[in-house]
Amino acid sequence: MSQTSLENKRDPFRPVKVAVAFISALLFLFPIIWMFFVSLKPEGTAASSPLDWFAPPYTFGNYVDIILGSDVFLWIWNSFIVGFLTTVLTLLLTSMAAFAFSKMRFRYRKALYLFFLAGLMVPGEAMIIPLYEIIGSMGLLDTYAGLILPGIAAPLGVIILKSFFDGVPNELIESAKLDGCNDFRLYWNVVLPLGKSAVAAVGILTFIGSWNNFLWPFLAIISESLYTLPVGIPMFNSNYSETYILPMTVNAIASIPVIIAFLVFEKQIVKGVSFSGIKG
């Protein structure tokens, strides 16, 4: 008896689950497929029915026009720079804080950890005005630093990493101390390498959050040369509100790096979502 037959015998509803999963996947993929088909239509094309968007003729001229006549690649570059630096700094700070809470003993440790937990209860929108005032008083508005620094405060990352570091045996820590490891070497050479999967998960979640962030860049940036994708695309779309073609082409170009990144880091992204549900 084949493996598929055994699985069907154990779970009689498996074919139904597979069919539902396949249909759900198509529903999620349909807007992306539609976007790419619309982006290939000649500018000024009118559609009398939804099926007309999928019918010929097709052209890549829209992509040439957007690449040569818009700043979409500048927006992608800005988003990448902000996301990369935010992720690196966030991982450095959150992993050190998580190590301190998990493996070091100091006064008010539990109280400080509760303070980090309380940070999850404050919505980001409630901090926008004081954050704007602070960044403005530091002269960091309309700068890369003004985009990056507010994003490195990540209490969720501290909680996820602490939950993972708690699983590192204390006997291993004591053995390393007997061999002469100080706290930093314990963090860098022992605990951090063991937590690579959790660190990667937090890093991916941080980068995705930074890449998709709209509200703070929209408020903190004035110069068009510093626009990120979530800010640049709506500004572009507002200039072409009467047509679908060019806005869809811009969105298609902007989606390609994200789709490639998802295909490459699919397992890590799924693991990141699962780690975000760990209870401390």
XYZ file of N, CA and C in Angstrom:
840
model
N 0.846 -1.196 0.000
C 0.000 0.000 0.000
C 0.882 1.246 0.000
N 0.555 2.215 -0.853
C 1.378 3.408 -0.984
C 1.215 4.304 0.230
N 2.176 5.230 0.365
C 2.146 6.161 1.500
C 0.916 7.055 1.441
N 0.524 7.477 0.225
C -0.656 8.335 0.079
C -1.914 7.610 0.530
N -2.028 6.323 0.184
C -3.196 5.536 0.597
C -3.250 5.398 2.106
N -2.074 5.176 2.733
C -2.041 5.074 4.191
C -2.475 6.385 4.842
N -1.993 7.531 4.293
C -2.373 8.819 4.857
C -3.866 9.071 4.706
N -4.434 8.694 3.559
C -5.874 8.864 3.354
C -6.676 7.985 4.292
N -6.141 6.774 4.580
C -6.847 5.867 5.490
C -6.826 6.396 6.905
N -5.689 6.979 7.325
C -5.593 7.539 8.665
C -6.440 8.797 8.810
N -6.502 9.605 7.753
C -7.260 10.853 7.797
C -8.192 10.887 6.590
N -9.438 10.451 6.751
C -10.360 10.390 5.605
C -10.679 11.764 5.019
N -10.438 12.826 5.781
C -10.737 14.178 5.288
C -9.530 14.833 4.598
N -8.438 14.079 4.442
C -7.234 14.663 3.851
C -7.474 15.214 2.454
N -8.170 14.504 1.543
C -8.417 15.087 0.207
C -9.188 16.411 0.284
N -10.114 16.501 1.218
C -10.880 17.743 1.367
C -9.964 18.863 1.857
N -9.087 18.533 2.813
C -8.160 19.546 3.330
C -7.215 20.030 2.235
N -6.722 19.087 1.412
C -5.820 19.465 0.329
C -6.538 20.363 -0.674
N -7.797 20.030 -0.989
C -8.567 20.836 -1.939
C -8.815 22.236 -1.398
N -9.157 22.316 -0.104
C -9.395 23.632 0.507
C -8.111 24.454 0.525
N -6.984 23.804 0.843
C -5.701 24.509 0.860
C -5.338 25.004 -0.539
N -5.588 24.179 -1.553
C -5.269 24.570 -2.932
C -6.126 25.757 -3.368
N -7.408 25.712 -3.066
C -8.311 26.818 -3.436
C -7.928 28.089 -2.688
N -7.577 27.949 -1.405
C -7.155 29.116 -0.626
C -5.894 29.736 -1.200
N -4.953 28.872 -1.625
C -3.717 29.382 -2.226
C -4.020 30.156 -3.507
N -4.938 29.630 -4.315
C -5.304 30.338 -5.545
C -5.945 31.685 -5.246
N -6.772 31.732 -4.212
C -7.424 32.999 -3.849
C -6.393 34.039 -3.414
N -5.374 33.588 -2.680
C -4.336 34.517 -2.238
C -3.438 34.937 -3.412
N -3.217 34.025 -4.361
C -2.334 34.327 -5.486
C -3.030 35.137 -6.571
N -4.346 35.080 -6.635
C -5.057 35.730 -7.731
C -4.776 37.229 -7.832
N -4.801 38.007 -6.730
C -4.481 39.444 -6.880
C -3.087 39.698 -7.440
N -2.117 38.845 -7.065
C -0.753 39.011 -7.580
C -0.710 38.710 -9.068
N -1.377 37.621 -9.475
C -1.419 37.265 -10.900
C -2.109 38.366 -11.695
N -3.225 38.876 -11.176
C -3.954 39.950 -11.853
C -3.081 41.197 -11.981
N -2.337 41.524 -10.926
C -1.456 42.699 -10.958
C -0.433 42.593 -12.078
N 0.203 41.426 -12.223
C 1.217 41.265 -13.256
C 0.611 41.293 -14.661
N -0.579 40.735 -14.836
C -1.224 40.795 -16.148
C -1.600 42.232 -16.502
N -2.140 42.978 -15.533
C -2.513 44.372 -15.794
C -1.273 45.188 -16.128
N -0.160 44.915 -15.441
C 1.057 45.683 -15.695
C 1.597 45.466 -17.104
N 1.174 44.396 -17.780
C 1.643 44.098 -19.137
C 0.716 44.641 -20.217
N -0.383 45.277 -19.835
C -1.310 45.822 -20.815
C -0.812 47.169 -21.329
N -1.063 47.501 -22.605
C -0.671 48.814 -23.129
C -1.368 49.934 -22.368
N -0.673 51.036 -22.176
C -1.230 52.181 -21.469
C -2.476 52.689 -22.204
N -3.537 52.952 -21.423
C -4.793 53.429 -21.988
C -5.773 52.330 -22.324
N -5.404 51.072 -22.055
C -6.305 49.956 -22.336
C -7.543 50.039 -21.465
N -8.697 49.838 -22.096
C -9.967 49.814 -21.364
C -10.473 48.383 -21.297
N -11.075 48.034 -20.183
C -11.580 46.669 -19.991
C -13.067 46.723 -19.708
N -13.857 46.010 -20.533
C -15.304 45.960 -20.323
C -15.703 44.858 -19.363
N -14.788 43.912 -19.130
C -15.045 42.826 -18.183
C -13.721 42.437 -17.533
N -13.760 41.810 -16.347
C -12.506 41.415 -15.675
C -11.622 40.506 -16.512
N -12.227 39.672 -17.366
C -11.431 38.749 -18.174
C -10.599 39.477 -19.226
N -11.004 40.710 -19.580
C -10.238 41.452 -20.591
C -8.825 41.781 -20.119
N -8.635 41.861 -18.800
C -7.296 42.169 -18.287
C -6.307 41.044 -18.577
N -6.818 39.824 -18.777
C -5.925 38.680 -18.994
C -5.716 38.369 -20.473
N -6.434 39.063 -21.331
C -6.338 38.786 -22.765
C -5.258 39.660 -23.414
N -4.643 39.188 -24.521
C -3.669 40.020 -25.239
C -4.343 41.310 -25.710
N -3.556 42.347 -26.091
C -2.094 42.350 -26.280
C -1.337 42.629 -24.984
N -0.042 42.267 -24.998
C 0.833 42.517 -23.858
C 2.026 43.354 -24.328
N 2.618 44.065 -23.397
C 3.802 44.862 -23.702
C 4.645 45.052 -22.451
N 5.958 45.106 -22.647
C 6.871 45.413 -21.542
C 7.283 46.881 -21.551
N 6.632 47.664 -22.412
C 6.956 49.074 -22.483
C 6.664 49.825 -21.200
N 5.645 49.373 -20.464
C 5.327 50.035 -19.191
C 6.486 49.925 -18.209
N 7.128 48.751 -18.196
C 8.251 48.552 -17.291
C 9.423 49.471 -17.667
N 9.648 49.618 -18.978
C 10.717 50.514 -19.429
C 10.412 51.951 -19.017
N 9.145 52.370 -19.196
C 8.760 53.736 -18.840
C 8.913 53.993 -17.348
N 8.520 53.021 -16.537
C 8.607 53.203 -15.087
C 10.057 53.216 -14.629
N 10.860 52.309 -15.163
C 12.268 52.242 -14.756
C 13.009 53.522 -15.126
N 12.704 54.051 -16.309
C 13.400 55.249 -16.765
C 12.771 56.540 -16.253
N 11.488 56.503 -15.912
C 10.801 57.746 -15.587
C 10.323 57.881 -14.160
N 10.682 56.956 -13.276
C 10.261 57.062 -11.877
C 11.434 56.713 -10.971
N 11.224 56.903 -9.686
C 12.273 56.637 -8.688
C 12.036 55.329 -7.949
N 11.397 54.357 -8.594
C 11.034 53.128 -7.901
C 12.251 52.391 -7.375
N 13.354 52.381 -8.129
C 14.553 51.693 -7.645
C 15.201 52.457 -6.497
N 15.077 53.769 -6.478
C 15.556 54.556 -5.338
C 14.735 54.227 -4.096
N 13.416 54.083 -4.261
C 12.562 53.716 -3.125
C 12.917 52.328 -2.605
N 13.170 51.401 -3.521
C 13.572 50.049 -3.105
C 14.894 50.105 -2.343
N 15.851 50.883 -2.839
C 17.148 51.007 -2.188
C 16.994 51.616 -0.795
N 16.207 52.682 -0.671
C 15.986 53.305 0.632
C 15.331 52.321 1.603
N 14.339 51.585 1.117
C 13.675 50.596 1.974
C 14.650 49.522 2.421
N 15.534 49.096 1.511
C 16.509 48.064 1.866
C 17.506 48.584 2.900
N 18.023 49.798 2.697
C 18.998 50.359 3.632
C 18.374 50.511 5.015
N 17.178 51.085 5.068
C 16.508 51.282 6.355
C 16.196 49.935 6.999
N 15.679 48.986 6.215
C 15.345 47.673 6.768
C 16.570 46.918 7.250
N 17.655 46.947 6.474
C 18.869 46.218 6.839
C 19.479 46.780 8.124
N 19.678 48.098 8.187
C 20.294 48.694 9.377
C 19.387 48.556 10.598
N 18.090 48.713 10.413
C 17.157 48.524 11.529
C 17.237 47.100 12.057
N 17.321 46.131 11.149
C 17.385 44.726 11.556
C 18.670 44.423 12.309
N 19.815 44.898 11.797
C 21.106 44.630 12.443
C 21.139 45.233 13.846
N 20.744 46.489 13.975
C 20.773 47.145 15.281
C 19.760 46.519 16.243
N 18.599 46.162 15.729
C 17.586 45.530 16.575
C 18.063 44.194 17.104
N 18.660 43.376 16.242
C 19.161 42.068 16.677
C 20.262 42.224 17.720
N 21.138 43.192 17.530
C 22.220 43.395 18.483
C 21.677 43.775 19.855
N 20.771 44.734 19.894
C 20.243 45.218 21.175
C 19.317 44.197 21.828
N 18.411 43.607 21.044
C 17.457 42.666 21.640
C 18.144 41.403 22.131
N 19.140 40.918 21.394
C 19.822 39.694 21.827
C 20.626 39.938 23.101
N 21.265 41.102 23.229
C 21.995 41.404 24.459
C 21.047 41.560 25.639
N 19.923 42.241 25.407
C 18.943 42.402 26.486
C 18.354 41.053 26.888
N 18.043 40.215 25.886
C 17.480 38.898 26.190
C 18.471 38.040 26.963
N 19.753 38.101 26.595
C 20.773 37.352 27.330
C 20.857 37.827 28.775
N 20.800 39.140 28.978
C 20.874 39.670 30.345
C 19.693 39.200 31.173
N 18.495 39.262 30.612
C 17.304 38.835 31.352
C 17.300 37.332 31.604
N 17.878 36.560 30.684
C 17.808 35.105 30.782
C 18.922 34.511 31.645
N 20.165 35.005 31.502
C 21.304 34.328 32.096
C 22.080 35.146 33.125
N 21.725 36.388 33.315
C 22.425 37.211 34.295
C 21.494 37.518 35.475
N 22.092 37.718 36.617
C 21.306 38.008 37.816
C 21.655 39.411 38.305
N 20.655 40.268 38.379
C 20.872 41.638 38.842
C 19.576 42.150 39.474
N 19.679 43.230 40.213
C 18.530 43.785 40.928
C 17.482 44.296 39.947
N 16.228 44.098 40.332
C 15.068 44.583 39.563
C 14.967 43.934 38.183
N 15.555 42.741 38.051
C 15.510 42.068 36.755
C 14.070 41.758 36.348
N 13.292 41.205 37.263
C 11.904 40.857 36.944
C 11.062 42.100 36.676
N 11.307 43.152 37.435
C 10.550 44.388 37.229
C 10.849 44.976 35.854
N 12.108 44.953 35.455
C 12.472 45.481 34.142
C 11.883 44.620 33.018
N 11.858 43.318 33.242
C 11.284 42.444 32.226
C 9.781 42.705 32.078
N 9.107 42.936 33.194
C 7.687 43.296 33.134
C 7.487 44.615 32.387
N 8.472 45.515 32.533
C 8.420 46.780 31.801
C 8.485 46.525 30.295
N 9.311 45.573 29.866
C 9.374 45.211 28.456
C 8.057 44.591 27.999
N 7.484 43.737 28.848
C 6.193 43.145 28.508
C 5.118 44.213 28.356
N 5.161 45.205 29.241
C 4.175 46.291 29.158
C 4.306 47.068 27.854
N 5.520 47.095 27.281
C 5.707 47.796 26.018
C 4.889 47.214 24.885
N 4.540 45.927 24.989
C 3.714 45.311 23.952
C 2.276 45.791 24.005
N 1.858 46.352 25.130
C 0.478 46.773 25.302
C 0.226 48.183 24.770
N 1.302 48.901 24.418
C 1.155 50.277 23.941
C 1.148 50.259 22.417
N 0.050 50.672 21.776
C 0.029 50.683 20.305
C 1.012 51.705 19.753
N 1.610 51.373 18.624
C 2.594 52.264 18.025
C 2.034 53.637 17.694
N 0.758 53.685 17.303
C 0.154 54.967 16.951
C 0.108 55.920 18.134
N 0.028 55.372 19.356
C -0.040 56.231 20.536
C 1.290 56.914 20.824
N 2.381 56.386 20.254
C 3.706 56.963 20.505
C 4.184 57.866 19.378
N 3.374 58.037 18.343
C 3.822 58.786 17.173
C 4.137 60.238 17.523
N 3.263 60.906 18.252
C 3.470 62.331 18.544
C 4.697 62.549 19.432
N 4.822 61.869 20.584
C 6.051 62.071 21.375
C 7.305 61.640 20.627
N 7.195 60.571 19.820
C 8.351 60.130 19.045
C 8.751 61.194 18.023
N 7.770 61.816 17.405
C 8.048 62.880 16.440
C 8.723 64.064 17.123
N 8.240 64.407 18.322
C 8.838 65.515 19.065
C 10.286 65.205 19.447
N 10.548 63.980 19.873
C 11.908 63.600 20.284
C 12.861 63.618 19.093
N 12.453 62.971 18.009
C 13.310 62.926 16.821
C 13.520 64.333 16.255
N 12.475 65.162 16.299
C 12.608 66.528 15.822
C 13.565 67.349 16.669
N 13.502 67.175 18.007
C 14.402 67.917 18.886
C 15.847 67.493 18.716
N 16.067 66.273 18.213
C 17.427 65.790 17.961
C 17.921 66.173 16.565
N 17.073 66.804 15.786
C 17.453 67.210 14.443
C 17.581 66.051 13.469
N 16.822 64.981 13.689
C 16.955 63.779 12.867
C 15.808 63.576 11.890
N 14.862 64.510 11.851
C 13.795 64.389 10.862
C 14.376 64.536 9.453
N 13.783 63.803 8.529
C 14.220 63.820 7.133
C 15.658 63.311 6.987
N 16.001 62.287 7.777
C 17.312 61.649 7.675
C 17.139 60.134 7.788
N 18.159 59.399 7.337
C 18.141 57.946 7.516
C 18.083 57.586 9.001
N 18.844 58.299 9.814
C 18.861 58.003 11.251
C 17.478 58.173 11.856
N 16.753 59.196 11.413
C 15.405 59.407 11.925
C 14.448 58.295 11.545
N 14.720 57.606 10.428
C 13.904 56.466 10.034
C 14.284 55.196 10.778
N 15.577 55.061 11.093
C 16.083 53.801 11.626
C 15.948 53.706 13.144
N 16.356 54.739 13.863
C 16.451 54.651 15.319
C 15.131 54.312 16.005
N 13.993 54.895 15.618
C 12.747 54.517 16.310
C 12.365 53.054 16.129
N 12.885 52.418 15.074
C 12.497 51.036 14.814
C 13.287 49.999 15.576
N 14.353 50.409 16.276
C 15.197 49.402 16.936
C 14.707 49.059 18.341
N 13.693 49.780 18.829
C 13.097 49.425 20.116
C 12.059 48.337 19.865
N 12.409 47.098 20.178
C 11.569 45.950 19.822
C 11.389 45.027 21.015
N 10.440 45.330 21.906
C 10.233 44.455 23.074
C 9.838 43.039 22.697
N 9.121 42.876 21.582
C 8.744 41.519 21.176
C 9.974 40.681 20.869
N 10.983 41.298 20.244
C 12.219 40.571 19.959
C 12.917 40.134 21.228
N 12.923 40.988 22.253
C 13.538 40.624 23.533
C 12.820 39.427 24.143
N 11.495 39.448 24.081
C 10.710 38.375 24.699
C 10.915 37.055 23.958
N 10.917 37.098 22.630
C 11.125 35.876 21.839
C 12.499 35.285 22.118
N 13.538 36.119 22.087
C 14.897 35.621 22.292
C 15.112 35.147 23.721
N 14.537 35.840 24.697
C 14.668 35.383 26.087
C 14.030 34.008 26.258
N 12.869 33.814 25.632
C 12.208 32.510 25.727
C 13.089 31.408 25.170
N 13.823 31.716 24.117
C 14.716 30.713 23.528
C 15.969 30.542 24.374
N 16.558 31.636 24.841
C 17.783 31.549 25.642
C 17.533 30.827 26.966
N 16.289 30.904 27.465
C 15.968 30.184 28.703
C 16.157 28.685 28.546
N 16.072 28.206 27.302
C 16.239 26.780 27.057
C 17.682 26.326 26.998
N 18.625 27.264 26.989
C 20.049 26.891 27.018
C 20.392 26.407 28.416
N 20.935 25.190 28.572
C 21.172 24.641 29.915
C 22.112 25.521 30.740
N 21.721 25.744 31.989
C 22.568 26.533 32.888
C 23.888 25.826 33.181
N 23.885 24.479 33.081
C 25.122 23.745 33.294
C 26.175 24.121 32.256
N 25.713 24.367 31.023
C 26.633 24.779 29.972
C 27.221 26.156 30.287
N 26.397 27.025 30.841
C 26.862 28.366 31.204
C 27.892 28.283 32.324
N 27.604 27.464 33.336
C 28.537 27.320 34.454
C 29.848 26.701 33.997
N 29.764 25.739 33.088
C 30.984 25.112 32.578
C 31.837 26.126 31.812
N 31.191 26.976 31.028
C 31.932 27.998 30.283
C 32.570 29.006 31.219
N 31.877 29.333 32.313
C 32.450 30.265 33.290
C 33.685 29.670 33.962
N 33.624 28.374 34.224
C 34.784 27.718 34.829
C 35.981 27.725 33.882
N 35.698 27.762 32.586
C 36.784 27.809 31.594
C 37.294 29.222 31.375
N 36.724 30.180 32.103
C 37.230 31.540 32.022
C 36.441 32.487 31.142
N 35.236 32.101 30.690
C 34.427 32.985 29.847
C 33.831 34.109 30.684
N 33.975 35.335 30.205
C 33.260 36.437 30.837
C 31.861 36.540 30.233
N 31.070 37.508 30.699
C 29.677 37.600 30.264
C 29.554 37.831 28.767
N 30.428 38.698 28.231
C 30.310 38.976 26.800
C 30.659 37.745 25.980
N 31.693 37.013 26.356
C 32.049 35.799 25.617
C 30.966 34.741 25.751
N 30.322 34.663 26.914
C 29.195 33.753 27.068
C 28.085 34.093 26.081
N 27.815 35.395 25.981
C 26.759 35.855 25.058
C 27.152 35.592 23.616
N 28.372 35.968 23.228
C 28.768 35.961 21.823
C 29.173 34.581 21.323
N 29.848 33.810 22.157
C 30.423 32.539 21.714
C 29.616 31.309 22.116
N 28.738 31.450 23.108
C 28.008 30.279 23.590
C 26.517 30.392 23.298
N 25.868 31.397 23.879
C 24.407 31.479 23.804
C 23.934 31.900 22.420
N 24.564 32.920 21.848
C 24.101 33.430 20.558
C 24.191 32.387 19.440
N 25.301 31.630 19.318
C 25.323 30.596 18.271
C 24.245 29.530 18.446
N 23.902 29.213 19.700
C 22.854 28.224 19.930
C 21.470 28.761 19.570
N 21.333 30.075 19.528
C 20.037 30.683 19.228
C 19.933 31.227 17.820
N 20.707 30.660 16.882
C 20.709 31.175 15.516
C 19.318 31.163 14.891
N 18.566 30.093 15.125
C 17.239 30.005 14.507
C 16.311 31.082 15.038
N 16.350 31.321 16.360
C 15.496 32.352 16.934
C 15.944 33.739 16.484
N 17.247 33.967 16.416
C 17.767 35.257 15.958
C 17.355 35.505 14.506
N 17.458 34.466 13.663
C 17.050 34.610 12.265
C 15.566 34.926 12.159
N 14.760 34.284 12.998
C 13.325 34.537 12.970
C 13.011 35.980 13.352
N 13.633 36.465 14.423
C 13.410 37.847 14.843
C 13.902 38.815 13.775
N 15.043 38.495 13.156
C 15.579 39.354 12.110
C 14.635 39.464 10.925
N 14.065 38.355 10.505
C 13.146 38.369 9.363
C 11.882 39.152 9.697
N 11.337 38.941 10.886
C 10.149 39.688 11.287
C 10.434 41.185 11.362
N 11.617 41.535 11.862
C 11.990 42.949 11.955
C 12.131 43.575 10.577
N 12.795 42.866 9.665
C 12.989 43.401 8.322
C 11.659 43.572 7.600
N 10.765 42.594 7.730
C 9.458 42.698 7.084
C 8.679 43.881 7.649
N 8.727 44.048 8.978
C 8.026 45.173 9.593
C 8.568 46.502 9.123
N 9.893 46.611 8.992
C 10.498 47.850 8.520
C 10.175 48.093 7.054
N 10.231 47.049 6.245
C 9.966 47.171 4.807
C 8.538 47.662 4.556
N 7.586 47.208 5.369
C 6.171 47.549 5.163
C 5.726 48.785 5.936
N 6.617 49.372 6.721
C 6.217 50.501 7.564
C 5.873 51.728 6.715
N 4.695 52.270 6.939
C 4.255 53.439 6.178
C 4.131 54.699 7.038
N 3.502 54.578 8.205
C 3.124 55.765 8.956
C 4.323 56.607 9.376
N 5.335 55.970 9.995
C 6.465 56.758 10.480
C 7.283 57.377 9.343
N 7.656 56.638 8.280
C 8.353 57.305 7.166
C 7.524 58.415 6.530
N 6.227 58.233 6.475
C 5.361 59.266 5.887
C 5.424 60.557 6.688
N 5.547 60.442 8.020
C 5.596 61.629 8.871
C 7.010 62.207 8.978
N 8.012 61.346 8.959
C 9.371 61.785 9.270
C 10.161 62.232 8.052
N 9.678 61.929 6.841
C 10.442 62.227 5.639
C 9.738 63.302 4.812
N 10.518 64.271 4.359
C 10.023 65.340 3.486
C 10.646 65.222 2.094
N 11.935 64.937 2.046
C 12.651 64.877 0.770
C 12.244 63.627 -0.018
N 11.940 63.797 -1.296
C 11.571 62.667 -2.133
C 12.722 61.678 -2.306
N 13.952 62.171 -2.152
C 15.113 61.296 -2.303
C 15.223 60.278 -1.174
N 14.471 60.469 -0.083
C 14.501 59.542 1.054
C 13.227 58.705 1.158
N 12.335 58.828 0.183
C 11.094 58.049 0.225
C 11.422 56.554 0.244
N 10.685 55.820 1.064
C 10.720 54.370 1.014
C 9.546 53.879 0.165
N 9.528 52.586 -0.139
C 8.476 52.060 -1.007
C 7.054 52.334 -0.502
N 6.757 52.082 0.786
C 5.387 52.330 1.252
C 4.952 53.789 1.121
N 5.901 54.715 1.075
C 5.564 56.135 0.906
C 5.575 56.524 -0.567
N 6.557 56.040 -1.322
C 6.701 56.433 -2.715
C 5.587 55.919 -3.604
N 5.150 54.672 -3.381
C 4.130 54.095 -4.255
C 2.802 54.837 -4.152
N 2.261 55.135 -2.961
C 1.017 55.925 -2.917
C 1.152 57.294 -3.561
N 2.319 57.932 -3.393
C 2.532 59.227 -4.028
C 2.484 59.093 -5.549
N 3.060 58.017 -6.073
C 3.018 57.775 -7.513
C 1.599 57.450 -7.972
N 0.922 56.590 -7.215
C -0.422 56.169 -7.606
C -1.394 57.338 -7.644
N -1.219 58.312 -6.739
C -2.139 59.444 -6.695
C -2.069 60.288 -7.958
N -0.936 60.203 -8.674
C -0.787 60.959 -9.917
C -1.418 60.247 -11.107
N -1.785 58.972 -10.918
C -2.384 58.196 -12.011
C -3.669 57.542 -11.529
N -4.514 58.326 -10.889
C -5.716 57.776 -10.262
C -6.757 57.316 -11.276
N -6.636 57.745 -12.564
C -7.644 57.405 -13.554
C -7.269 56.166 -14.369
N -6.126 55.595 -14.121
C -5.711 54.425 -14.884
C -5.100 53.388 -13.954
N -5.252 52.123 -14.324
C -4.682 51.035 -13.527
C -3.270 50.677 -13.964
N -2.916 50.973 -15.210
C -1.767 50.334 -15.832
C -0.454 50.688 -15.140
N -0.077 51.970 -15.131
C 1.218 52.359 -14.575
C 1.310 52.118 -13.066
N 0.276 52.433 -12.265
C 0.367 52.078 -10.836
C 0.562 50.590 -10.605
N -0.090 49.760 -11.420
C 0.104 48.321 -11.278
C 1.521 47.911 -11.674
N 2.085 48.588 -12.667
C 3.457 48.282 -13.070
C 4.437 48.619 -11.955
N 4.239 49.776 -11.307
C 5.093 50.147 -10.177
C 4.964 49.127 -9.053
N 3.739 48.735 -8.735
C 3.537 47.747 -7.674
C 4.144 46.401 -8.041
N 4.087 46.027 -9.328
C 4.682 44.759 -9.761
C 6.201 44.789 -9.589
N 6.829 45.895 -9.994
C 8.287 46.015 -9.841
C 8.675 45.980 -8.369
N 7.893 46.673 -7.536
C 8.188 46.704 -6.108
C 7.961 45.345 -5.451
N 7.088 44.531 -6.025
C 6.781 43.230 -5.426
C 7.816 42.171 -5.749
N 8.537 42.341 -6.844
C 9.481 41.305 -7.277
C 10.544 41.006 -6.213
N 11.217 42.017 -5.605
C 12.210 41.678 -4.557
C 11.595 40.957 -3.368
N 10.363 41.336 -3.004
C 9.707 40.703 -1.858
C 9.375 39.250 -2.173
N 8.880 38.998 -3.386
C 8.543 37.627 -3.777
C 9.792 36.755 -3.811
N 10.877 37.279 -4.364
C 12.137 36.522 -4.405
C 12.627 36.227 -2.986
N 12.568 37.250 -2.120
C 13.012 37.055 -0.733
C 12.159 36.006 -0.035
N 10.847 36.009 -0.291
C 9.987 35.013 0.344
C 10.322 33.606 -0.137
N 10.565 33.450 -1.435
C 10.893 32.127 -1.964
C 12.211 31.615 -1.399
N 13.168 32.525 -1.186
C 14.480 32.118 -0.666
C 14.412 31.813 0.829
N 13.676 32.632 1.586
C 13.666 32.516 3.047
C 12.329 32.005 3.578
N 11.637 31.189 2.783
C 10.310 30.728 3.171
C 10.325 30.007 4.521
N 11.268 29.067 4.700
C 11.305 28.300 5.946
C 11.576 29.194 7.145
N 12.499 30.157 6.976
C 12.815 31.058 8.085
C 11.638 31.962 8.422
N 10.885 32.393 7.399
C 9.728 33.249 7.652
C 8.657 32.486 8.423
N 8.399 31.251 8.003
C 7.416 30.430 8.724
C 7.874 30.186 10.153
N 9.174 29.910 10.322
C 9.711 29.706 11.671
C 9.592 30.979 12.494
N 9.776 32.137 11.845
C 9.637 33.409 12.554
C 8.231 33.618 13.072
N 7.250 33.250 12.258
C 5.867 33.385 12.702
C 5.591 32.455 13.880
N 6.155 31.227 13.826
C 5.943 30.285 14.922
C 6.645 30.753 16.192
N 7.860 31.318 16.057
C 8.579 31.818 17.230
C 7.847 32.978 17.869
N 7.166 33.803 17.057
C 6.459 34.958 17.612
C 5.316 34.548 18.521
N 4.929 33.260 18.473
C 3.885 32.790 19.362
C 4.391 32.119 20.623
N 5.720 32.128 20.842
C 6.286 31.510 22.050
C 5.847 32.270 23.285
N 5.496 31.561 24.309
C 5.114 32.176 25.577
C 6.313 32.223 26.510
N 6.590 33.411 27.080
C 7.730 33.556 27.964
C 7.446 33.014 29.344
